[in-house]
Amino acid sequence: MLVLRLLNVVAPAYFLCISLVTFVLQIFLFIPSMFRDPSTTPLLSPALLHGALFLFLSANALGNYILVIQSYPEDLGKGLNLGEGAEVVADWLDGSRSPGSALPSTHFCRLCARVTQRHDHHCFFTGNCIGRRNMRNFIMFCLYTSLACLDSLVAGMAYISAALSMSFANPLAFLTLLPHSISQFFSGALLSSEMFVILMLYLWLGIGLACAGFCCHQMLLILRGQTRYQVRKGMVVRARPWRENLQEVFGKRWLLGLLIPMLNVGSDYCRQKEK
């Protein structure tokens, strides 16, 4: 438990550090050196267009990340008659809480010490539980993080290709880049800055693939009307049309949520059902 609590603090700091490094490399290294074209007008310059795209992806990833953090689990369970403070913690820890006092898949997280409605999982990179209210923001965070990593990966490969005079036309070139660069670095033929960018390429690839995998897996569960917690516990879920499952999570203003970070409005569907 101590290790998990430590990871709950270190993982968000690690993610923010990687985000800051990515922002600095993009704005101060990749864009000024790789996207210069004097023949184009300033409004249509590749540097400006690429910078605007990267800032859009980064703003959405960071904005949804903040919204996931701010949506505390205790807010997700309001109105469930779960109790407050030490009372609910003690009841859920010793199993004395009546099953009828909570909705299905409501879960008490020992790391958060709070109750989450429609609990999915505890995300260490946000230090928070993912539930009904912040599920949409978590999916948007994963989506835009993967896109930002892909954008940084492409820009970084263009920079390395120009700096080292190499081509990535052969798919094996990227796979052999790291071991070849390590040998060149220790022989003194490769600069520290170039070696750092190469290491970041593989980090962006790993984070991008992981976030894309999380996003796709989460979308599959949402279409089926399930959460990871329900799948792990073997809970039976009432079959519903996939459109209703999507509306419950993304709400009616789903298109607006794709463009700008905003609080999850998926509860609108629940309110209509209650009325």
mmCIF file of C-alpha atoms in Angstrom:
data_model
loop_
_atom_site.group_PDB
_atom_site.id
_atom_site.type_symbol
_atom_site.label_atom_id
_atom_site.label_comp_id
_atom_site.label_asym_id
_atom_site.label_seq_id
_atom_site.Cartn_x
_atom_site.Cartn_y
_atom_site.Cartn_z
ATOM 1 C CA MET A 1 0.000 0.000 0.000
ATOM 2 C CA LEU A 2 2.879 2.379 0.763
ATOM 3 C CA VAL A 3 4.358 1.731 -2.684
ATOM 4 C CA LEU A 4 1.008 2.447 -4.326
ATOM 5 C CA ARG A 5 0.608 5.703 -2.426
ATOM 6 C CA LEU A 6 4.117 6.739 -3.442
ATOM 7 C CA LEU A 7 3.350 5.880 -7.073
ATOM 8 C CA ASN A 8 0.168 7.932 -6.777
ATOM 9 C CA VAL A 9 2.334 11.000 -6.091
ATOM 10 C CA VAL A 10 5.310 10.288 -8.358
ATOM 11 C CA ALA A 11 3.372 9.335 -11.517
ATOM 12 C CA PRO A 12 1.547 12.702 -11.959
ATOM 13 C CA ALA A 13 4.807 14.592 -11.379
ATOM 14 C CA TYR A 14 6.537 12.370 -13.958
ATOM 15 C CA PHE A 15 3.804 13.013 -16.518
ATOM 16 C CA LEU A 16 3.919 16.791 -16.004
ATOM 17 C CA CYS A 17 7.707 16.726 -16.349
ATOM 18 C CA ILE A 18 7.473 14.835 -19.657
ATOM 19 C CA SER A 19 4.833 17.311 -20.862
ATOM 20 C CA LEU A 20 7.065 20.276 -20.034
ATOM 21 C CA VAL A 21 10.061 18.736 -21.805
ATOM 22 C CA THR A 22 7.923 17.990 -24.872
ATOM 23 C CA PHE A 23 6.619 21.554 -24.965
ATOM 24 C CA VAL A 24 10.132 23.035 -24.746
ATOM 25 C CA LEU A 25 11.510 20.756 -27.478
ATOM 26 C CA GLN A 26 8.623 21.505 -29.824
ATOM 27 C CA ILE A 27 8.500 25.286 -29.364
ATOM 28 C CA PHE A 28 12.211 26.052 -29.058
ATOM 29 C CA LEU A 29 13.871 23.317 -31.147
ATOM 30 C CA PHE A 30 11.690 21.461 -33.638
ATOM 31 C CA ILE A 31 9.459 24.272 -34.899
ATOM 32 C CA PRO A 32 12.195 26.952 -35.336
ATOM 33 C CA SER A 33 14.635 24.558 -37.039
ATOM 34 C CA MET A 34 12.377 22.274 -39.093
ATOM 35 C CA PHE A 35 9.421 24.404 -40.189
ATOM 36 C CA ARG A 36 11.034 27.434 -41.807
ATOM 37 C CA ASP A 37 9.902 28.416 -45.302
ATOM 38 C CA PRO A 38 10.667 32.044 -46.294
ATOM 39 C CA SER A 39 8.634 31.721 -49.513
ATOM 40 C CA THR A 40 5.312 31.421 -47.670
ATOM 41 C CA THR A 41 3.282 34.189 -46.058
ATOM 42 C CA PRO A 42 3.489 34.493 -42.237
ATOM 43 C CA LEU A 43 -0.136 33.423 -41.754
ATOM 44 C CA LEU A 44 0.376 30.237 -43.768
ATOM 45 C CA SER A 45 3.919 29.431 -42.695
ATOM 46 C CA PRO A 46 4.516 25.773 -41.721
ATOM 47 C CA ALA A 47 5.985 26.884 -38.403
ATOM 48 C CA LEU A 48 2.835 28.770 -37.433
ATOM 49 C CA LEU A 49 0.485 26.017 -38.586
ATOM 50 C CA HIS A 50 2.424 23.268 -36.838
ATOM 51 C CA GLY A 51 2.753 25.370 -33.696
ATOM 52 C CA ALA A 52 -1.002 26.034 -33.649
ATOM 53 C CA LEU A 53 -1.723 22.312 -34.093
ATOM 54 C CA PHE A 54 0.643 21.316 -31.294
ATOM 55 C CA LEU A 55 -0.749 23.976 -28.938
ATOM 56 C CA PHE A 56 -4.314 22.796 -29.699
ATOM 57 C CA LEU A 57 -3.432 19.179 -28.899
ATOM 58 C CA SER A 58 -1.456 20.127 -25.795
ATOM 59 C CA ALA A 59 -4.153 22.478 -24.458
ATOM 60 C CA ASN A 60 -6.820 19.786 -24.795
ATOM 61 C CA ALA A 61 -4.630 17.116 -23.206
ATOM 62 C CA LEU A 62 -3.668 19.365 -20.283
ATOM 63 C CA GLY A 63 -7.173 20.786 -19.883
ATOM 64 C CA ASN A 64 -8.811 17.370 -19.677
ATOM 65 C CA TYR A 65 -6.022 16.199 -17.375
ATOM 66 C CA ILE A 66 -6.833 19.022 -14.953
ATOM 67 C CA LEU A 67 -10.561 18.254 -15.136
ATOM 68 C CA VAL A 68 -9.907 14.588 -14.341
ATOM 69 C CA ILE A 69 -7.903 15.619 -11.281
ATOM 70 C CA GLN A 70 -10.516 18.131 -10.114
ATOM 71 C CA SER A 71 -13.385 15.619 -10.344
ATOM 72 C CA TYR A 72 -12.863 14.102 -6.917
ATOM 73 C CA PRO A 73 -14.437 10.706 -6.183
ATOM 74 C CA GLU A 74 -16.438 12.159 -3.293
ATOM 75 C CA ASP A 75 -18.172 14.402 -5.840
ATOM 76 C CA LEU A 76 -19.041 11.398 -7.985
ATOM 77 C CA GLY A 77 -21.044 9.764 -5.226
ATOM 78 C CA LYS A 78 -23.188 12.706 -4.099
ATOM 79 C CA GLY A 79 -26.809 11.846 -3.528
ATOM 80 C CA LEU A 80 -26.155 8.151 -2.991
ATOM 81 C CA ASN A 81 -26.722 8.195 0.774
ATOM 82 C CA LEU A 82 -23.231 6.830 1.346
ATOM 83 C CA GLY A 83 -22.433 8.790 4.477
ATOM 84 C CA GLU A 84 -19.468 11.094 5.065
ATOM 85 C CA GLY A 85 -16.042 11.104 6.585
ATOM 86 C CA ALA A 86 -14.836 8.319 8.861
ATOM 87 C CA GLU A 87 -18.300 6.718 8.986
ATOM 88 C CA VAL A 88 -18.413 5.755 5.309
ATOM 89 C CA VAL A 89 -14.748 4.727 5.319
ATOM 90 C CA ALA A 90 -15.250 2.385 8.262
ATOM 91 C CA ASP A 91 -18.473 0.917 6.879
ATOM 92 C CA TRP A 92 -17.003 0.166 3.473
ATOM 93 C CA LEU A 93 -13.764 -1.235 4.922
ATOM 94 C CA ASP A 94 -15.480 -3.764 7.210
ATOM 95 C CA GLY A 95 -18.250 -4.576 4.702
ATOM 96 C CA SER A 96 -21.139 -3.420 6.911
ATOM 97 C CA ARG A 97 -22.481 -0.915 4.387
ATOM 98 C CA SER A 98 -25.851 -2.064 3.114
ATOM 99 C CA PRO A 99 -25.799 -3.033 -0.582
ATOM 100 C CA GLY A 100 -29.031 -1.090 -1.115
ATOM 101 C CA SER A 101 -27.409 2.197 -0.084
ATOM 102 C CA ALA A 102 -25.275 2.418 -3.217
ATOM 103 C CA LEU A 103 -25.778 2.124 -6.922
ATOM 104 C CA PRO A 104 -24.325 -0.864 -8.785
ATOM 105 C CA SER A 105 -20.529 -0.736 -9.322
ATOM 106 C CA THR A 106 -20.118 1.930 -6.605
ATOM 107 C CA HIS A 107 -16.700 1.334 -5.113
ATOM 108 C CA PHE A 108 -14.634 2.552 -2.175
ATOM 109 C CA CYS A 109 -11.000 3.247 -3.159
ATOM 110 C CA ARG A 110 -8.449 2.741 -0.393
ATOM 111 C CA LEU A 111 -5.954 5.072 -2.090
ATOM 112 C CA CYS A 112 -8.437 7.947 -2.411
ATOM 113 C CA ALA A 113 -10.361 7.038 0.780
ATOM 114 C CA ARG A 114 -13.512 8.059 -1.095
ATOM 115 C CA VAL A 115 -16.450 6.423 -2.829
ATOM 116 C CA THR A 116 -16.756 6.512 -6.623
ATOM 117 C CA GLN A 117 -19.973 5.993 -8.537
ATOM 118 C CA ARG A 118 -19.624 3.754 -11.614
ATOM 119 C CA HIS A 119 -16.039 3.105 -10.636
ATOM 120 C CA ASP A 120 -13.803 2.090 -13.534
ATOM 121 C CA HIS A 121 -10.244 2.103 -12.185
ATOM 122 C CA HIS A 122 -7.738 4.166 -10.216
ATOM 123 C CA CYS A 123 -5.424 6.102 -12.543
ATOM 124 C CA PHE A 124 -1.992 6.669 -11.019
ATOM 125 C CA PHE A 125 -0.978 9.242 -13.642
ATOM 126 C CA THR A 126 -3.820 11.489 -12.513
ATOM 127 C CA GLY A 127 -3.774 10.374 -8.881
ATOM 128 C CA ASN A 128 -7.540 9.987 -8.991
ATOM 129 C CA CYS A 129 -10.258 7.414 -9.542
ATOM 130 C CA ILE A 130 -12.031 7.322 -12.902
ATOM 131 C CA GLY A 131 -15.808 7.186 -12.585
ATOM 132 C CA ARG A 132 -19.045 8.537 -14.001
ATOM 133 C CA ARG A 133 -18.252 12.239 -13.872
ATOM 134 C CA ASN A 134 -14.682 12.239 -15.197
ATOM 135 C CA MET A 135 -14.812 9.285 -17.609
ATOM 136 C CA ARG A 136 -15.320 11.492 -20.664
ATOM 137 C CA ASN A 137 -12.449 13.776 -19.622
ATOM 138 C CA PHE A 138 -10.197 10.756 -19.084
ATOM 139 C CA ILE A 139 -10.924 9.458 -22.593
ATOM 140 C CA MET A 140 -10.286 12.891 -24.101
ATOM 141 C CA PHE A 141 -7.060 13.129 -22.092
ATOM 142 C CA CYS A 142 -5.855 9.787 -23.487
ATOM 143 C CA LEU A 143 -6.888 10.725 -27.025
ATOM 144 C CA TYR A 144 -5.163 14.104 -27.138
ATOM 145 C CA THR A 145 -2.084 12.833 -25.309
ATOM 146 C CA SER A 146 -1.633 10.118 -27.927
ATOM 147 C CA LEU A 147 -2.091 12.675 -30.740
ATOM 148 C CA ALA A 148 0.366 15.111 -29.123
ATOM 149 C CA CYS A 149 2.923 12.303 -28.751
ATOM 150 C CA LEU A 150 2.434 11.324 -32.412
ATOM 151 C CA ASP A 151 2.908 14.945 -33.483
ATOM 152 C CA SER A 152 6.069 15.232 -31.378
ATOM 153 C CA LEU A 153 7.323 11.902 -32.728
ATOM 154 C CA VAL A 154 6.969 13.030 -36.343
ATOM 155 C CA ALA A 155 8.610 16.410 -35.651
ATOM 156 C CA GLY A 156 11.421 14.740 -33.692
ATOM 157 C CA MET A 157 12.089 12.238 -36.469
ATOM 158 C CA ALA A 158 12.278 15.104 -38.985
ATOM 159 C CA TYR A 159 14.780 16.898 -36.738
ATOM 160 C CA ILE A 160 16.959 13.799 -36.248
ATOM 161 C CA SER A 161 16.785 13.004 -39.958
ATOM 162 C CA ALA A 162 18.161 16.443 -40.793
ATOM 163 C CA ALA A 163 20.689 16.550 -37.940
ATOM 164 C CA LEU A 164 22.166 13.096 -38.624
ATOM 165 C CA SER A 165 21.586 13.111 -42.410
ATOM 166 C CA MET A 166 19.664 9.837 -42.275
ATOM 167 C CA SER A 167 16.439 8.577 -43.808
ATOM 168 C CA PHE A 168 13.539 6.789 -42.132
ATOM 169 C CA ALA A 169 12.180 5.433 -45.419
ATOM 170 C CA ASN A 170 13.221 1.971 -44.293
ATOM 171 C CA PRO A 171 10.981 0.839 -41.385
ATOM 172 C CA LEU A 172 13.963 -0.888 -39.762
ATOM 173 C CA ALA A 173 15.793 2.454 -39.516
ATOM 174 C CA PHE A 174 13.763 3.478 -36.473
ATOM 175 C CA LEU A 175 14.255 0.116 -34.761
ATOM 176 C CA THR A 176 18.020 0.259 -35.173
ATOM 177 C CA LEU A 177 18.264 3.970 -34.345
ATOM 178 C CA LEU A 178 18.600 3.568 -30.569
ATOM 179 C CA PRO A 179 21.398 0.932 -30.422
ATOM 180 C CA HIS A 180 23.280 2.691 -33.214
ATOM 181 C CA SER A 181 22.931 6.061 -31.448
ATOM 182 C CA ILE A 182 24.134 4.648 -28.115
ATOM 183 C CA SER A 183 27.327 3.360 -29.712
ATOM 184 C CA GLN A 184 27.878 6.713 -31.443
ATOM 185 C CA PHE A 185 27.195 8.636 -28.236
ATOM 186 C CA PHE A 186 29.811 6.757 -26.201
ATOM 187 C CA SER A 187 32.302 7.080 -29.062
ATOM 188 C CA GLY A 188 31.833 10.855 -29.038
ATOM 189 C CA ALA A 189 30.269 11.077 -32.517
ATOM 190 C CA LEU A 190 26.829 12.100 -31.214
ATOM 191 C CA LEU A 191 25.916 15.212 -29.249
ATOM 192 C CA SER A 192 24.115 14.959 -25.900
ATOM 193 C CA SER A 193 21.185 17.020 -27.202
ATOM 194 C CA GLU A 194 20.723 14.705 -30.175
ATOM 195 C CA MET A 195 20.911 11.629 -27.957
ATOM 196 C CA PHE A 196 18.307 13.155 -25.641
ATOM 197 C CA VAL A 197 15.930 13.759 -28.554
ATOM 198 C CA ILE A 198 16.378 10.151 -29.725
ATOM 199 C CA LEU A 199 15.479 8.867 -26.263
ATOM 200 C CA MET A 200 12.422 11.119 -26.253
ATOM 201 C CA LEU A 201 11.332 9.622 -29.596
ATOM 202 C CA TYR A 202 10.964 6.201 -28.033
ATOM 203 C CA LEU A 203 9.300 7.680 -24.959
ATOM 204 C CA TRP A 204 6.726 9.497 -27.109
ATOM 205 C CA LEU A 205 6.125 6.284 -29.047
ATOM 206 C CA GLY A 206 5.528 4.303 -25.850
ATOM 207 C CA ILE A 207 3.256 6.890 -24.229
ATOM 208 C CA GLY A 208 1.341 7.458 -27.458
ATOM 209 C CA LEU A 209 0.678 3.752 -28.012
ATOM 210 C CA ALA A 210 -0.292 3.243 -24.347
ATOM 211 C CA CYS A 211 -2.745 6.159 -24.359
ATOM 212 C CA ALA A 212 -4.215 5.064 -27.700
ATOM 213 C CA GLY A 213 -4.662 1.551 -26.317
ATOM 214 C CA PHE A 214 -6.345 2.878 -23.160
ATOM 215 C CA CYS A 215 -8.664 5.045 -25.259
ATOM 216 C CA CYS A 216 -9.695 2.217 -27.610
ATOM 217 C CA HIS A 217 -10.205 -0.260 -24.767
ATOM 218 C CA GLN A 218 -12.261 2.255 -22.799
ATOM 219 C CA MET A 219 -14.431 3.059 -25.808
ATOM 220 C CA LEU A 220 -15.103 -0.654 -26.337
ATOM 221 C CA LEU A 221 -16.244 -1.011 -22.721
ATOM 222 C CA ILE A 222 -18.453 2.083 -23.003
ATOM 223 C CA LEU A 223 -20.163 0.731 -26.120
ATOM 224 C CA ARG A 224 -20.934 -2.429 -24.165
ATOM 225 C CA GLY A 225 -22.125 -0.407 -21.154
ATOM 226 C CA GLN A 226 -19.420 -1.798 -18.870
ATOM 227 C CA THR A 227 -16.577 -0.573 -16.696
ATOM 228 C CA ARG A 228 -13.296 -2.287 -15.903
ATOM 229 C CA TYR A 229 -14.427 -2.762 -12.330
ATOM 230 C CA GLN A 230 -17.565 -4.568 -13.483
ATOM 231 C CA VAL A 231 -15.568 -6.794 -15.837
ATOM 232 C CA ARG A 232 -13.034 -7.594 -13.124
ATOM 233 C CA LYS A 233 -15.758 -8.466 -10.605
ATOM 234 C CA GLY A 234 -17.816 -10.422 -13.134
ATOM 235 C CA MET A 235 -20.887 -8.197 -12.717
ATOM 236 C CA VAL A 236 -23.800 -8.701 -15.073
ATOM 237 C CA VAL A 237 -24.744 -5.512 -16.945
ATOM 238 C CA ARG A 238 -28.204 -4.846 -18.344
ATOM 239 C CA ALA A 239 -28.049 -4.797 -22.132
ATOM 240 C CA ARG A 240 -28.779 -1.394 -23.665
ATOM 241 C CA PRO A 241 -28.371 0.124 -27.134
ATOM 242 C CA TRP A 242 -24.860 1.377 -27.735
ATOM 243 C CA ARG A 243 -26.186 4.878 -28.454
ATOM 244 C CA GLU A 244 -27.562 5.129 -24.915
ATOM 245 C CA ASN A 245 -24.268 3.942 -23.465
ATOM 246 C CA LEU A 246 -22.366 6.598 -25.416
ATOM 247 C CA GLN A 247 -24.817 9.346 -24.453
ATOM 248 C CA GLU A 248 -24.532 8.424 -20.797
ATOM 249 C CA VAL A 249 -20.784 9.064 -20.861
ATOM 250 C CA PHE A 250 -20.386 11.826 -23.456
ATOM 251 C CA GLY A 251 -23.712 13.639 -23.121
ATOM 252 C CA LYS A 252 -25.521 15.589 -25.814
ATOM 253 C CA ARG A 253 -22.747 18.159 -26.253
ATOM 254 C CA TRP A 254 -20.179 15.531 -27.189
ATOM 255 C CA LEU A 255 -18.911 17.484 -30.215
ATOM 256 C CA LEU A 256 -18.128 20.531 -28.082
ATOM 257 C CA GLY A 257 -16.245 18.278 -25.668
ATOM 258 C CA LEU A 258 -14.067 17.071 -28.538
ATOM 259 C CA LEU A 259 -12.897 20.588 -29.324
ATOM 260 C CA ILE A 260 -12.461 22.208 -25.903
ATOM 261 C CA PRO A 261 -11.898 20.789 -22.391
ATOM 262 C CA MET A 262 -15.117 20.977 -20.380
ATOM 263 C CA LEU A 263 -16.715 19.180 -17.466
ATOM 264 C CA ASN A 264 -18.412 15.905 -18.209
ATOM 265 C CA VAL A 265 -22.082 16.397 -19.015
ATOM 266 C CA GLY A 266 -22.827 12.704 -19.348
ATOM 267 C CA SER A 267 -25.071 12.915 -16.278
ATOM 268 C CA ASP A 268 -27.658 14.772 -18.403
ATOM 269 C CA TYR A 269 -28.863 11.421 -19.675
ATOM 270 C CA CYS A 270 -29.198 10.101 -16.115
ATOM 271 C CA ARG A 271 -31.245 13.154 -15.095
ATOM 272 C CA GLN A 272 -33.624 12.633 -17.988
ATOM 273 C CA LYS A 273 -34.094 8.981 -17.052
ATOM 274 C CA GLU A 274 -34.804 9.934 -13.450
ATOM 275 C CA LYS A 275 -37.470 12.457 -14.538
#
